[in-house]
Structure formats: C-alpha cells, structure tokens
Coordinates of C-alpha atoms in Angstrom, one line a residue:
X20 CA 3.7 -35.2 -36.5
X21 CA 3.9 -31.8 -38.2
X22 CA 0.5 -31.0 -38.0
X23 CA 1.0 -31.9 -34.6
X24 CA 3.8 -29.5 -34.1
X25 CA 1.8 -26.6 -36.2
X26 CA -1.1 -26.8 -33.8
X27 CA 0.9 -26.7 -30.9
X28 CA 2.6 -23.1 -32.4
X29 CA -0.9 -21.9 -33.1
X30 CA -2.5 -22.9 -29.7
X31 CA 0.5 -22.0 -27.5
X32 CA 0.0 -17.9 -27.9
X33 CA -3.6 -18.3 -27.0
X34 CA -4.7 -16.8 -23.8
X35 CA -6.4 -19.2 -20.9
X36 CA -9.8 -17.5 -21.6
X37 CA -9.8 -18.4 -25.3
X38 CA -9.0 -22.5 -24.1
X39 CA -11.4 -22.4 -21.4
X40 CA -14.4 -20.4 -23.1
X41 CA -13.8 -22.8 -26.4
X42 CA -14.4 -25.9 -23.9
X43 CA -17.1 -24.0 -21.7
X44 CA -19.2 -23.5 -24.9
X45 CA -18.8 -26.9 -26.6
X46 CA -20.7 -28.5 -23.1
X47 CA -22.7 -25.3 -22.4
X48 CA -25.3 -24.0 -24.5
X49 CA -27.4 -20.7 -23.9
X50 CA -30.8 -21.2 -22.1
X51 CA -34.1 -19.4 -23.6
X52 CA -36.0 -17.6 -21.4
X53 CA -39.6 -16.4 -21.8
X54 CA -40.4 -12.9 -21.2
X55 CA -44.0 -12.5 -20.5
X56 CA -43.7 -8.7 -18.9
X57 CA -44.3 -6.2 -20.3
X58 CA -41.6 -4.5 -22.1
X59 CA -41.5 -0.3 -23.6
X60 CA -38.6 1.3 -25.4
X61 CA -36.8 4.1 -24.4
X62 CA -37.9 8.1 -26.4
X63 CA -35.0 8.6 -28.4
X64 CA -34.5 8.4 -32.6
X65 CA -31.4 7.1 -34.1
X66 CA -30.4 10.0 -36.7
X67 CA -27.3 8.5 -37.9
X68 CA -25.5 7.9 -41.0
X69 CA -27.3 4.9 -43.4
X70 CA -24.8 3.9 -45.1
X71 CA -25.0 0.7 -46.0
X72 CA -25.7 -0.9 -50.0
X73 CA -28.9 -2.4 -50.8
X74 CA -28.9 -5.7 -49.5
X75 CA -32.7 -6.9 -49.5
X76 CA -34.1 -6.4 -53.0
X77 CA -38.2 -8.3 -52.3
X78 CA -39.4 -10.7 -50.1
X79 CA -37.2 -13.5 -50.9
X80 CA -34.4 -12.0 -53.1
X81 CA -30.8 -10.3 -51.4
X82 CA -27.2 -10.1 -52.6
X83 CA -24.3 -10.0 -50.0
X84 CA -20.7 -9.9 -51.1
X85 CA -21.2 -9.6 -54.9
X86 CA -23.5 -13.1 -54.9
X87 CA -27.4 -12.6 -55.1
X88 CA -29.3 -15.5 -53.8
X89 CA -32.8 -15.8 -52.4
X90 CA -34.6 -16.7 -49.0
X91 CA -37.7 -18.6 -50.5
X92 CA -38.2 -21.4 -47.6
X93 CA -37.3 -22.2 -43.8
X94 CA -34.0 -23.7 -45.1
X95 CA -32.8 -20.8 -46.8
X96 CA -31.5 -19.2 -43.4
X97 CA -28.9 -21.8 -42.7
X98 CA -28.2 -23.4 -46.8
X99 CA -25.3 -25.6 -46.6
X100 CA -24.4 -24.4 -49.7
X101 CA -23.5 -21.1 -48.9
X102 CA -20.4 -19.9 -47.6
X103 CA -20.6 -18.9 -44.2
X104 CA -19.8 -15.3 -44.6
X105 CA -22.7 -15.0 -46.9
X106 CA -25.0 -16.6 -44.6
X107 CA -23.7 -14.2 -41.9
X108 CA -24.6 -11.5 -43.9
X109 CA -28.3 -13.0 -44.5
X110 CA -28.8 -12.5 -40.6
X111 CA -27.1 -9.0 -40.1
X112 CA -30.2 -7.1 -41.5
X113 CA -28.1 -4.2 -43.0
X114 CA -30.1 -3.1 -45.2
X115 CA -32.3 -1.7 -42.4
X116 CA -29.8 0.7 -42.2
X117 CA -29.1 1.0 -46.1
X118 CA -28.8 4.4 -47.8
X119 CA -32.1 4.0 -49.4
X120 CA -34.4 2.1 -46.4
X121 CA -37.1 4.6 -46.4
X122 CA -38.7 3.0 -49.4
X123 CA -38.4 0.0 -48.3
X124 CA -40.2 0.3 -44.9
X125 CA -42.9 -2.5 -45.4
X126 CA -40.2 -4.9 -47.3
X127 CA -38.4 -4.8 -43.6
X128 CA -41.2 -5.5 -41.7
X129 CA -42.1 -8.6 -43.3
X130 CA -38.1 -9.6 -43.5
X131 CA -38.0 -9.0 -39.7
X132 CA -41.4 -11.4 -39.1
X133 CA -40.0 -13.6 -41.3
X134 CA -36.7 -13.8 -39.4
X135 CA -38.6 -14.2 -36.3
X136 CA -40.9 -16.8 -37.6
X137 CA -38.6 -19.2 -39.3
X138 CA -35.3 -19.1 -36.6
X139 CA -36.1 -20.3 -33.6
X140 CA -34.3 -19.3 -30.6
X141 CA -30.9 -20.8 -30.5
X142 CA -30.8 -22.7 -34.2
X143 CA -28.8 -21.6 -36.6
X144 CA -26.5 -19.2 -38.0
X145 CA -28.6 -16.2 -36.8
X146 CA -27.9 -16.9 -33.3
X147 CA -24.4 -17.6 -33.1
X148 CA -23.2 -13.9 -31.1
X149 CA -21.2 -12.0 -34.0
X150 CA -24.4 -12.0 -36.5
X151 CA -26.5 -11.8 -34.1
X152 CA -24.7 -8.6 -32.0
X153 CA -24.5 -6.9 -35.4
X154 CA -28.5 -7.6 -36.0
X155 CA -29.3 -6.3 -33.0
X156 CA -28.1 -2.9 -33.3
X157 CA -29.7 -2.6 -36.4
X158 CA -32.8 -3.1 -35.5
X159 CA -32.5 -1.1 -32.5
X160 CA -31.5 1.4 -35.0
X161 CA -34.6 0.9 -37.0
X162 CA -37.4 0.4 -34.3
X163 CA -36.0 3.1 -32.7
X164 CA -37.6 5.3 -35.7
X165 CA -41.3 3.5 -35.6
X166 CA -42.9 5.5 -32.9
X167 CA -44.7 2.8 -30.8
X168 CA -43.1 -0.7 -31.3
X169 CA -45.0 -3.6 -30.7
X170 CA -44.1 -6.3 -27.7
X171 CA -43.5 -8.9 -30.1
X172 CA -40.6 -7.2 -31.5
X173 CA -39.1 -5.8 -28.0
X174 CA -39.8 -8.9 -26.5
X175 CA -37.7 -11.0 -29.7
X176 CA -34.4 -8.3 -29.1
X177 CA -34.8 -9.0 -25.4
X178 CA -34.7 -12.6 -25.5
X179 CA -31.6 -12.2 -28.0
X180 CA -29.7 -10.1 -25.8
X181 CA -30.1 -12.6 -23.6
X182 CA -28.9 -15.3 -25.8
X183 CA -25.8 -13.1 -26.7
X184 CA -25.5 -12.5 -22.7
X185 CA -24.5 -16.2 -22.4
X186 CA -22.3 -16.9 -24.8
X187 CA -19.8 -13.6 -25.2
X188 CA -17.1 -14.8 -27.6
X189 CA -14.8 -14.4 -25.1
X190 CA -13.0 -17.9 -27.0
X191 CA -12.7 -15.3 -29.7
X192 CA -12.0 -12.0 -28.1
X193 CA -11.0 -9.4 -30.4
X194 CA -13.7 -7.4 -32.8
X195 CA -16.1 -10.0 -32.0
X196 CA -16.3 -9.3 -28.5
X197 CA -16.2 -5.7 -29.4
X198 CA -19.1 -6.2 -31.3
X199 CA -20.9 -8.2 -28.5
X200 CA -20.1 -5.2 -26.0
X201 CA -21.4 -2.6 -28.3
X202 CA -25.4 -4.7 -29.1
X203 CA -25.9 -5.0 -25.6
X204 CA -24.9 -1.5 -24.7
X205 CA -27.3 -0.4 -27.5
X206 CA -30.4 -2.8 -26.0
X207 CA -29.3 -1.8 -22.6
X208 CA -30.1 1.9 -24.1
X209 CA -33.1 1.4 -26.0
X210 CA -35.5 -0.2 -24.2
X211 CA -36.5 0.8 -20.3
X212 CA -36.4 -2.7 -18.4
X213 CA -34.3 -4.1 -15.6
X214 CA -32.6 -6.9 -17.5
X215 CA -32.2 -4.4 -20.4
X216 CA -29.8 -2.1 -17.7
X217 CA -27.8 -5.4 -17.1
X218 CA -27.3 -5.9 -20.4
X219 CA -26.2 -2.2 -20.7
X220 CA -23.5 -2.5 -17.6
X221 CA -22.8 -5.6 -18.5
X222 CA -22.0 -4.1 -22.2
X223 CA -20.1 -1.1 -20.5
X224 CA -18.0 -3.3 -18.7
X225 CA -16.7 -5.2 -21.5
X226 CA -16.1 -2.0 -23.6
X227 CA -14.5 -0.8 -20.5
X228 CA -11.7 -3.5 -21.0
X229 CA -11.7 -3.5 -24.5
X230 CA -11.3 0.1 -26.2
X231 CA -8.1 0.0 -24.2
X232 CA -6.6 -3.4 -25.0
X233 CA -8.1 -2.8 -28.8
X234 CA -7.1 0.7 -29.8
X235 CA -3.1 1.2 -29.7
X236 CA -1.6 4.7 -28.4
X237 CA -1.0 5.5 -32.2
X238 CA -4.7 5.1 -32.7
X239 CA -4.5 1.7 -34.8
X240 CA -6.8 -1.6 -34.1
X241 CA -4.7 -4.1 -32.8
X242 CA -5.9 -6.6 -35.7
X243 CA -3.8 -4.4 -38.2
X244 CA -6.7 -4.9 -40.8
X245 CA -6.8 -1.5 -42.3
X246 CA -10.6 -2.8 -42.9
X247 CA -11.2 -4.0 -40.0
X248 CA -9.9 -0.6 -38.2
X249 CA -12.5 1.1 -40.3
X250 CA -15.4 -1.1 -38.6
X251 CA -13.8 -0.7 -35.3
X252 CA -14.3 2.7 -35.2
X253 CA -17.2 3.5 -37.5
X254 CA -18.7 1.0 -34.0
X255 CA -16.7 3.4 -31.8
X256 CA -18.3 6.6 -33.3
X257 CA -21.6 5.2 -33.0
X258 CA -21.3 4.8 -29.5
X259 CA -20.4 8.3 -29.2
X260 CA -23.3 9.1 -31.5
X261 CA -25.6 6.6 -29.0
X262 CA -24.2 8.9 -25.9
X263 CA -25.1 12.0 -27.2
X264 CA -28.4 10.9 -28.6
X265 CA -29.7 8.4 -25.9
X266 CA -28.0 11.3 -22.8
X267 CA -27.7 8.3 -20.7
X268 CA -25.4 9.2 -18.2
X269 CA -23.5 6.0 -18.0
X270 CA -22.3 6.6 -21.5
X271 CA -21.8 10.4 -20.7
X272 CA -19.1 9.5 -18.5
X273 CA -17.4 7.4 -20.5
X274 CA -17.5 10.2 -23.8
X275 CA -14.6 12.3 -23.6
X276 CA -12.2 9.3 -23.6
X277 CA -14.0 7.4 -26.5
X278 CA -13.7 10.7 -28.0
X279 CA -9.8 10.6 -27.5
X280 CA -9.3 7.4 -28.9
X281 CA -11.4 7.9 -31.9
X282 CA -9.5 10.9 -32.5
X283 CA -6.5 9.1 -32.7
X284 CA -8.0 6.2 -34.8
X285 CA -8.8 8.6 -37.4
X286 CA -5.6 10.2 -38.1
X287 CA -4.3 6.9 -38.8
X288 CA -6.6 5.6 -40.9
X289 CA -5.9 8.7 -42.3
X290 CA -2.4 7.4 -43.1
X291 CA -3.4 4.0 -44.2
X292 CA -4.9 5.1 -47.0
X293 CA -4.4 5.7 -50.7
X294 CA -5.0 9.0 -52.8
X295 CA -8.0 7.4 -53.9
X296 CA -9.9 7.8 -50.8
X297 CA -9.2 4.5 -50.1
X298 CA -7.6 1.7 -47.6
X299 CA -4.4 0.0 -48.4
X300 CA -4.4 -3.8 -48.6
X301 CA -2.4 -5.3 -45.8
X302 CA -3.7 -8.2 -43.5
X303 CA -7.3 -9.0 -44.4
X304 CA -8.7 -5.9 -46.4
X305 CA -10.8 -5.1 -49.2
X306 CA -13.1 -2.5 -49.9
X307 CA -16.8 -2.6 -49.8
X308 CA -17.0 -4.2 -46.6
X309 CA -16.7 -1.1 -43.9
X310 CA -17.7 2.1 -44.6
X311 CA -15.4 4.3 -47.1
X312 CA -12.9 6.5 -45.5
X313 CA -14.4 9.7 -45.8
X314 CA -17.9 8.6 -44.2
X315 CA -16.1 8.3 -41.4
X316 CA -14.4 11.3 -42.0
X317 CA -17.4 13.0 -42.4
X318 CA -19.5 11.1 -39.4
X319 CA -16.7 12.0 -37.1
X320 CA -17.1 15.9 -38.2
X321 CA -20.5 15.8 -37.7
X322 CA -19.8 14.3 -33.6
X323 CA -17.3 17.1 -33.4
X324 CA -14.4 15.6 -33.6
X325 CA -11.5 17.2 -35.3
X326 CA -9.6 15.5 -38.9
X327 CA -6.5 16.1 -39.8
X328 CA -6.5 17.9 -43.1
X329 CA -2.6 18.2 -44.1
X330 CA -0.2 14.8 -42.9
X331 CA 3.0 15.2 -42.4
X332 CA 5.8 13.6 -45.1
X333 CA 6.8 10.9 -43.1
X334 CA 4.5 9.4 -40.7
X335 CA 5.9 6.6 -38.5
X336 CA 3.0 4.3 -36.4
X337 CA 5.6 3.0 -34.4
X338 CA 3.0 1.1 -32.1
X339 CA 1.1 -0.6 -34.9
X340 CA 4.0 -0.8 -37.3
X341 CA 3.4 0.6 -40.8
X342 CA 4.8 3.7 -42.0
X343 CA 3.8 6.4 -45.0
X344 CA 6.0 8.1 -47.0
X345 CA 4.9 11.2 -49.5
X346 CA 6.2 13.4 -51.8
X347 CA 4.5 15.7 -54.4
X348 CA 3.7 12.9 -56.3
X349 CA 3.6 9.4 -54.6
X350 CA 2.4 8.0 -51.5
X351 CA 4.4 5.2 -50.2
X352 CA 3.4 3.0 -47.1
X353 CA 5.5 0.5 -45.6
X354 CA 4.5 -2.6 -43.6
X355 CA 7.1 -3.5 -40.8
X356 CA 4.6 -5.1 -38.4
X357 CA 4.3 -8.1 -36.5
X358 CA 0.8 -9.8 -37.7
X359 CA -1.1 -8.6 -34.5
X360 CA -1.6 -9.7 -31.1
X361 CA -0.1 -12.9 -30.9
X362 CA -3.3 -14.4 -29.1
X363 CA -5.7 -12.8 -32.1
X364 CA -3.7 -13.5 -35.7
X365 CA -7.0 -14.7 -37.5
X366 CA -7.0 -12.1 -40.0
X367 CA -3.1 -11.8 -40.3
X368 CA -1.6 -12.1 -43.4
X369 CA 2.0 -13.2 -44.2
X370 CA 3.1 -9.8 -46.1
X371 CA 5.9 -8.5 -43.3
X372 CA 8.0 -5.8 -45.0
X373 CA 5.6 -5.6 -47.7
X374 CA 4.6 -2.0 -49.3
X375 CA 2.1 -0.3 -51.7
X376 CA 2.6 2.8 -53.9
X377 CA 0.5 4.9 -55.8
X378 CA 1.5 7.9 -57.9
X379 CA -0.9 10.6 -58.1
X380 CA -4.4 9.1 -57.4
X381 CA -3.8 5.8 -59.0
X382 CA -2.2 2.6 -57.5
X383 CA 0.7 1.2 -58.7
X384 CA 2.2 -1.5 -57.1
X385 CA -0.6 -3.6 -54.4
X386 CA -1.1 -6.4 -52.6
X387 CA -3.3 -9.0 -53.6
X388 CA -6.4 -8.2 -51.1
X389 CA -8.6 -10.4 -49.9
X390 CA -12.0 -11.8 -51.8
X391 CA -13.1 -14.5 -49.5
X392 CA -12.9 -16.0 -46.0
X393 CA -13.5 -20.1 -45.2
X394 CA -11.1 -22.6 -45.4
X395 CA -9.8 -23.4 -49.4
X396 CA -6.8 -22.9 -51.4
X397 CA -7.2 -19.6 -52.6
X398 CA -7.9 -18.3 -49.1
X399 CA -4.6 -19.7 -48.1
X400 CA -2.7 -18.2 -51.2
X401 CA -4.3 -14.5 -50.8
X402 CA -2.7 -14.9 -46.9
X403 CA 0.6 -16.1 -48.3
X404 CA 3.5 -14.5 -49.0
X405 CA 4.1 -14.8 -52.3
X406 CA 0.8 -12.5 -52.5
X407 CA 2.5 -9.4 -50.9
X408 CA 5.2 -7.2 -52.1
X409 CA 8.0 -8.8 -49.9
X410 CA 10.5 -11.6 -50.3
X411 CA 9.7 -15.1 -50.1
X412 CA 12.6 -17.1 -49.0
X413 CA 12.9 -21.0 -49.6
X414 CA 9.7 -20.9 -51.5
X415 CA 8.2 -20.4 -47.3
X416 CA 6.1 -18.1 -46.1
X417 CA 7.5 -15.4 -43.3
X418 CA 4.8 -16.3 -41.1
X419 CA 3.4 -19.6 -41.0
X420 CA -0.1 -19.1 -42.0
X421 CA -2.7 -21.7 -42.3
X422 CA -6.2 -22.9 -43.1
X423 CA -8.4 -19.6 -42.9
X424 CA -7.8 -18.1 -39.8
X425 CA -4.4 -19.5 -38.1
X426 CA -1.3 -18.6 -37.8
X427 CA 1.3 -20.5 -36.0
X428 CA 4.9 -20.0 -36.4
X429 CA 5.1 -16.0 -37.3
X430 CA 7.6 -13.2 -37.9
X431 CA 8.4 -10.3 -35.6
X432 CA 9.7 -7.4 -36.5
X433 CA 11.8 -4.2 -35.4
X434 CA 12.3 -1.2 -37.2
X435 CA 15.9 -0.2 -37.2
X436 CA 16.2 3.5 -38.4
X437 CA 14.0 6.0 -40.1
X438 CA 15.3 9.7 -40.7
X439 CA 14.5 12.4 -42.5
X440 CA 16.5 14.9 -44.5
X441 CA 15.0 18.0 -46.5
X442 CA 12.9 15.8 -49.2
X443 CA 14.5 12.2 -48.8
X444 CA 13.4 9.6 -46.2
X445 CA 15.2 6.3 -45.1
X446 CA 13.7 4.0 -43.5
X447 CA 14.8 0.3 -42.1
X448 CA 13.3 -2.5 -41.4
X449 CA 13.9 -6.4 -40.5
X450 CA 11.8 -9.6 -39.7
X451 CA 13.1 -13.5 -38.1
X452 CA 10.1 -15.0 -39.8
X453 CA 12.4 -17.1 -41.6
X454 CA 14.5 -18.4 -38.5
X455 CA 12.9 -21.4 -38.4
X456 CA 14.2 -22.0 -41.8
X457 CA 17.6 -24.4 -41.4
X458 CA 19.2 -21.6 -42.5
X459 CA 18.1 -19.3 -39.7
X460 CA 17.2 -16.1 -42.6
X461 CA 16.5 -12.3 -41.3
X462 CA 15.4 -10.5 -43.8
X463 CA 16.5 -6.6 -44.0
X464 CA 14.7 -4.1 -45.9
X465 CA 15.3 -0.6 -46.4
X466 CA 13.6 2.6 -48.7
X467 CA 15.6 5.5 -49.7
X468 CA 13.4 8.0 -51.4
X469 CA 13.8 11.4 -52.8
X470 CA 10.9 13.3 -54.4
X471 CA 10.5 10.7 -57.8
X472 CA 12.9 8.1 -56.6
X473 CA 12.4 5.3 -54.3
X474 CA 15.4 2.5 -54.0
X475 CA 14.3 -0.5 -52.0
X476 CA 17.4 -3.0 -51.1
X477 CA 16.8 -6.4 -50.1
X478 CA 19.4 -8.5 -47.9
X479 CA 19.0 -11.6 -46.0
X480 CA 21.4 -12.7 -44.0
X481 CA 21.7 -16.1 -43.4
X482 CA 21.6 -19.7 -45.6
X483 CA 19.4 -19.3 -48.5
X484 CA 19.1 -21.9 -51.2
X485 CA 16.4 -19.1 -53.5
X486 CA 14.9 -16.4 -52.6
X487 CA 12.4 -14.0 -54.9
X488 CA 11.2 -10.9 -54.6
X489 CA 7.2 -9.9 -55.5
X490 CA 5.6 -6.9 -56.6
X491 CA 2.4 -7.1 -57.9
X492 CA 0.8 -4.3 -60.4
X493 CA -2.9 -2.7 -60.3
X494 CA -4.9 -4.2 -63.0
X495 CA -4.8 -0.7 -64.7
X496 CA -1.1 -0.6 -65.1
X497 CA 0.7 -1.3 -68.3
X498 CA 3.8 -3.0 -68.5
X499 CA 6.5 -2.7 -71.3
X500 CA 10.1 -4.4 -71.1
X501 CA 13.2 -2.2 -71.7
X502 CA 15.9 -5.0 -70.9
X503 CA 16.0 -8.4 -68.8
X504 CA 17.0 -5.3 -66.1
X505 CA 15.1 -2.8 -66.4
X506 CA 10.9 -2.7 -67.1
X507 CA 8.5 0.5 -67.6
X508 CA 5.4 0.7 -66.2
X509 CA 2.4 3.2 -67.7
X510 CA -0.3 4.5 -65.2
X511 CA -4.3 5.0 -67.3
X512 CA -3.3 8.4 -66.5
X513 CA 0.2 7.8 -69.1
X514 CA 2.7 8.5 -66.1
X515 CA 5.6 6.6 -66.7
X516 CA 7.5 4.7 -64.2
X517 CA 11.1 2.5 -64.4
X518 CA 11.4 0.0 -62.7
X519 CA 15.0 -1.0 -62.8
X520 CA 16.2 -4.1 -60.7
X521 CA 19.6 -5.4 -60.0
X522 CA 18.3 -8.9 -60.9
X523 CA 16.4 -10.1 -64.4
X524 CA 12.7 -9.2 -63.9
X525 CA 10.2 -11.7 -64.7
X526 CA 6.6 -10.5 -65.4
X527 CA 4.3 -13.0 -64.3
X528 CA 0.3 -13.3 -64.9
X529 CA -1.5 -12.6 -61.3
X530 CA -4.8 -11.7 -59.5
X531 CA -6.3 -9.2 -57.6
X532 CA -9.1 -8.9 -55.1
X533 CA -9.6 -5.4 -53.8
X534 CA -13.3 -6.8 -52.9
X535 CA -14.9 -10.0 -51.7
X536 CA -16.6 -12.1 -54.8
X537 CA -14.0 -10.1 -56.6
X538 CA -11.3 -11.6 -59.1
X539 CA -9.3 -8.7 -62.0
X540 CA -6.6 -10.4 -64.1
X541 CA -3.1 -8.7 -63.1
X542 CA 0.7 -8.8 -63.5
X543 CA 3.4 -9.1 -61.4
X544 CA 7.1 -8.7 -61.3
X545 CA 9.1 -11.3 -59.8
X546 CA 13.0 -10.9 -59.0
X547 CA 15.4 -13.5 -57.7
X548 CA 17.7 -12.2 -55.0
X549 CA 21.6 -12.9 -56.4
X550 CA 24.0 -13.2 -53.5
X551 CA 20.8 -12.8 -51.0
X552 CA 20.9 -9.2 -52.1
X553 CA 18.2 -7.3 -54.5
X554 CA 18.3 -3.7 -55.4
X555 CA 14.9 -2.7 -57.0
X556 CA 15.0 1.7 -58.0
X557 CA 11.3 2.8 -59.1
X558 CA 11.5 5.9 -60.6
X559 CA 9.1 8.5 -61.8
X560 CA 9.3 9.7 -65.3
X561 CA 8.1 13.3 -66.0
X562 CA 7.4 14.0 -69.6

C-alpha cells in the first residue's frame, strides 16, 4: 500500500501528454521508411566551437564517463552490462565534434559505417530519440565540413529524423524534447529536401513552445540543474550560431528573441557558479558533462552577445529560487527552491535550503554532486537529503525522492525576506517538505553575513523527535577540533575558518562526486538541532 500511495504522489503532477504519449508509445512503434530519391545537402560549414573530450580512441576502443570500454562486435552497441548512460554516450558520436577531430578524420568515417552497419533501424539504444537527436546534430555538424557527402550518409540522417519525427518524447518533455526540437531543426537546415523542411517547421514549432516554457524570466532552466542549464543553453547558442550560419530565414525571425533569452541564461549561470570557473552542485550536477562556464562565456562573445563582467553583492533569482551572496572574500549561494516543475522533477534532488561556500577560489563547504544515473542505492543517497547542506528532520528526506528519477511527495518553498545594508545581507527562507511528517515540520532558515562572517540559524517549528544538520567539506579542506563547540577548518591555500555551532559538532567520514565515475574520500560536519533550533557562525580568520 505505500508504494501504492508513493506512485500515486509521483504520477498525480504529471501532465495528460506525459500519461497519454507513455501509453501511445508502449502500442505504437515508429515506422521505417525507405528513401530512394535522391537527396543533396545544403552549402554552409559548421565553424563552431569543438569542444568536446576525446571520446573515440581506434576502431573498437572509447571511454565515456571516466570508464573505457570497447566496441569489438555487433553486441557491443547495446551490452547489457553497461549502464545506460554509458551506452547513450556510445551512440552520441561526440567525439566528431571533439577538440582534436581533425586527426582523427578517417577513425570517424569508419565509426560512422560501422554505426550504420551494425544498428539497424529502430533496434537498440541508438534509436531511442534523446541519443539519437544528440547524434544527429553531430554529424550534421561533421558532414557539413566534407564537401560532397555521399547518399548513403544523407539518406541514413534522413531516415533518422524520421524515426525521431515519430516518437518526440513528448512522455518526457523537458530537455529531451528540447533536444528533439533542436536535431530536427539542424536536419531541416542541412539538407535541401521536402521532408527535410518538415522536419525543420516541425522542429521550429516545438522550440517555439519550448524556449518559453523552458527558460524562466530570470534566465534559469526550469530543471534547476546548474548542469543541465549549461547544456540548455550551450543548445540554445548553437541555434543562434545555426541562424547566422545557415541565413535561413525561418531561424532569422526567430534570432533576436533567442538572443534575449540566452542573454538572460548567461548572467545566471553567471551566478551559479564558484570562483573556480565552475558550477555549483545543486539538483543533478557535476562537471565534465556540459561544457565549462567560460566556453560559453566565450561562444556567446563570439555570437555577440554581451556578459556580465562585475555581479552585483547580492543577487536574488527569485523565479528559479537560489540566491548569491559575495563579499571580498567568499561567495555564498543559497538554495530556496522548489525541485522544478512539478510535472519534470527527474533530476531534482532533495537539498531545499541547502548552500555552498567557497573562500577565495577554493570550495569550502559542498554538496555531494552527482557520479551516476540508473536506479541503485548510491543514486538514491547522492539525491537524498542527508547529502546536501540542509537539515534532515526525522531521519526523512524534505522531498520524497525515489528510485533514479522520481520524486513524489516534495517540498515548496517561499523566501521570506532578503535586505541589504552597506556590507551585510539577510536573507530568509522556509520549506513544508516535512508536513507530511506527523509532526507537520517547516523548516526556517536564515543567513546573516557581514564581510568574513556568515551566521546561519536553523528553526523548525513543529513536532520533532531528531533533527541534524549537514555540511559537507571539499576533499581539500582540513579539519582540526577546537572544542565539542567549536571546529577549524584549513583551506590548501592555509585560510583558516571557525566553524562554531551552538550544538556538539560531529565530524563524520563522507564522499564526493563533482563528476560521473567519480568517488574522493571527504568529511562532514554533522549537528543535532537542540530545542529544534541550531545556530551555526562560519567565520573567516585573517592571519
């Protein structure tokens, strides 16, 4: 019965077109069409950005995700003994689009007739529509380089947008579709035939509906992944780069808007991440996976777009829900965010009211990240609470997260007051995750910081039986216990921090996964709340 009642709180925020599509494509499959005409591409080159790592190292031999792995036989494509994510990865073909693919030019060729030879149309992982709409525009990208392209190939992307045509992840919605919209707008683009312009409208028309819904007025994706913001709009600039390139007047009209919004976009990835160039880690996030920060800086410069060079203080992304706070010498940025739109939590983590902080250009206190996707264990702790810097109450998480992707019972938020005086900022926050606890729990949280102080206070206000507090240290930092009170924390770069609590600090061994296949040994502080209160002060020592 309570797995009963969990899937009905999952499933009941779902729109009808996720319900309906999900059904639609367990009865329906995609048709394969023959193209006999014959097909020609349109004259422009791709110039931009390659960005991507190496990926495909000789003809059988790639790595994705930290894990090499090889592609010696037929089966290799679709190995049950890979993780999905991997095998996603397999079918992407980003390495045609790799820093380095110009020596690798006949490597790519016989990857892509190997690809074609060994996956027939509609088996497998390679045509399911997210890896295949990300193949797709890369080797658009690619042919679009090769002068003269021969039929086969033109005729193989054809016949894929096709397949993707029929079977838009419309159950999904979200990046995927995003990612749909944007491979058949670059097919639609690239080459010059009448089901090709379908493809391209049809493309137009979901991006039409999507940049809207997708990009909030402050300029965040509506998934709250920091990470998945930065692939949202590294795709968003390359449609930009597409319009300018290609001149195609359909995407001409549409420019100056997707210009706004990826204006916006950037400033606040801007102020989602760390001194170190950077993203922070809230909701599904790790590094290594989009493209850094500054590439996208630096890809939006080259469209003409305009960066924000200085940021403000206090910034307050009041639509998304995460704040930053900076001073000469820390960056602070708050989490008081609901975990997304409540038909699309998949990558939603339970961290509500969490933070990070760095001091100078190293982090100090982090979540956990995020090193794998599927369904196990350790993908459910890295989405729990206990893994953020926040307050778990009843040993519960604030938003009911389960199994890889679902979320059903989940914590709202509202920010109650932030102000700003001369050099201190104060800034409050609450969440009802926990009022489905018997004890109906709210938890209040509120920073006061001055230019080396910042005083987080902790208050729920309801029936607790235990609550804790977590906050989890960078691998790098040192920690060194003053009294059961009061702990000091050493940065590599020997800045010295207290860390003085209200409650006896326990130091706990921990893990931490800024990257996927990635696992660094860490510590963490852990602080019961007395009285449902907690006063934490973290202040900067200055030799």
């Amino acid at each position: 019965m309570l797995k009963v009642i969990k899937l009905y709180n999952t499933v009941k925020y779902l729109r009808f077109e996720q319900v309906f599509f999900r059904l639609l494509y367990r009865f329906k499959k995609p048709k394969v069409h023959l193209l006999t005409i014959p097909l020609s591409s349109e004259n422009w080159n791709w110039n931009g950005p390659a960005i991507f790592k190496q990926s495909i190292f000789d003809k059988n031999r790639v790595e994705f995700l930290s894990l090499a792995g090889s592609v010696d036989s037929i089966g290799s494509w679709n190995d049950p003994a890979k993780e999905k994510l991997w095998l996603y990865n397999l079918h992407y073909f980003d390495d045609l689009n790799s820093s380095d693919y110009l020596s690798r030019k006949k490597l790519h060729i016989n990857f892509i007739n190997k690809w074609v030879l060994e996956n027939p149309a509609c088996i497998g992982n390679g045509w399911e529509p997210y890896p295949l709409s990300l193949r797709l525009v890369n080797w658009v990208k690619w042919f679009s380089k090769q002068g003269e392209v021969e039929q086969k190939y033109l005729g193989s992307m054809l016949q894929q947008a096709d397949v993707l045509s029929q079977q838009l992840e419309f159950h999904i919605l979200g990046n995927h579709l995003f990612a749909n919209a944007k491979a058949l707008t670059f097919i639609g683009c690239y080459i010059a035939d009448k089901h090709a312009e379908c493809y391209l409208d049809l493309g137009l028309k979901l991006l039409d509906r999507e940049i809207p819904e997708q990009f909030l007025p402050d300029g965040a994706h509506f998934e709250l992944s920091p990470m998945y913001h930065e692939i949202l709009l590294w795709d968003l600039l390359e449609l930009i780069d597409l319009a300018n390139t290609s001149q195609h007047i359909k995407l001409l009209q549409r420019l100056p808007y997707w210009e706004k919004v990826a204006t916006k976009a950037l400033f606040w990835l801007k102020s989602m991440i760390h001194p170190d160039g950077e993203v922070s880690f809230f909701n599904d996030s790790a590094i290594g996976i989009a493209a850094k920060p500054q590439q996208l800086f630096d890809y939006a410069i080259s469209l003409g777009l305009k960066i924000t060079d200085d940021l403000p203080s206090l910034i307050t992304n009041e639509h998304s829900g995460y704040s930053r706070v900076s001073s000469y010498i820390y960056t602070l940025i708050v989490d008081h965010a609901n975990v997304g739109p409540d038909y699309l939590p998949g990558h939603a983590h339970a961290d509500t009211l969490s933070f990070e902080l760095s001091v100078g250009c190293e982090r100090v206190f982090v979540n956990s990240g995020t090193s794998l996707y599927g369904v196990s264990k350790e993908r459910l702790r890295q989405r729990q609470t206990a893994a953020h810097n926040t307050v778990v109450v009843d040993g519960e998480d604030s938003s009911e997260v389960w199994s890889g992707f679902r979320v059903a019972r989940r914590a709202y938020s509202n920010l109650l007051k932030v102000s700003q005086h001369d050099n201190s900022v104060f800034l409050q926050a609450t969440h009802d995750g926990y009022h489905r606890l018997k004890g109906k729990v709210t938890h209040s949280r509120s920073f006061a910081t001055s230019q080396e102080r910042i005083q987080i206070k902790d208050e729920l206000i309801g029936q607790v039986n235990q609550a804790c507090a977590f906050f989890h240290l960078h691998p790098t930092i040192a920690v060194e216990i003053v009294t059961d009170y009061i702990v000091r924390l050493v940065t590599e770069s020997n800045v010295k921090l207290s860390i003085h609590s209200t409650s006896k600090i326990e130091i706990l061994d921990g893990t931490y996964h800024p990257e996927f296949g990635v696992c660094i040994d860490n510590k963490n502080l852990k602080m019961d709340l007395v009285d449902n209160q907690l006063n934490t002060i973290i202040s900067i020592i200055e030799d």
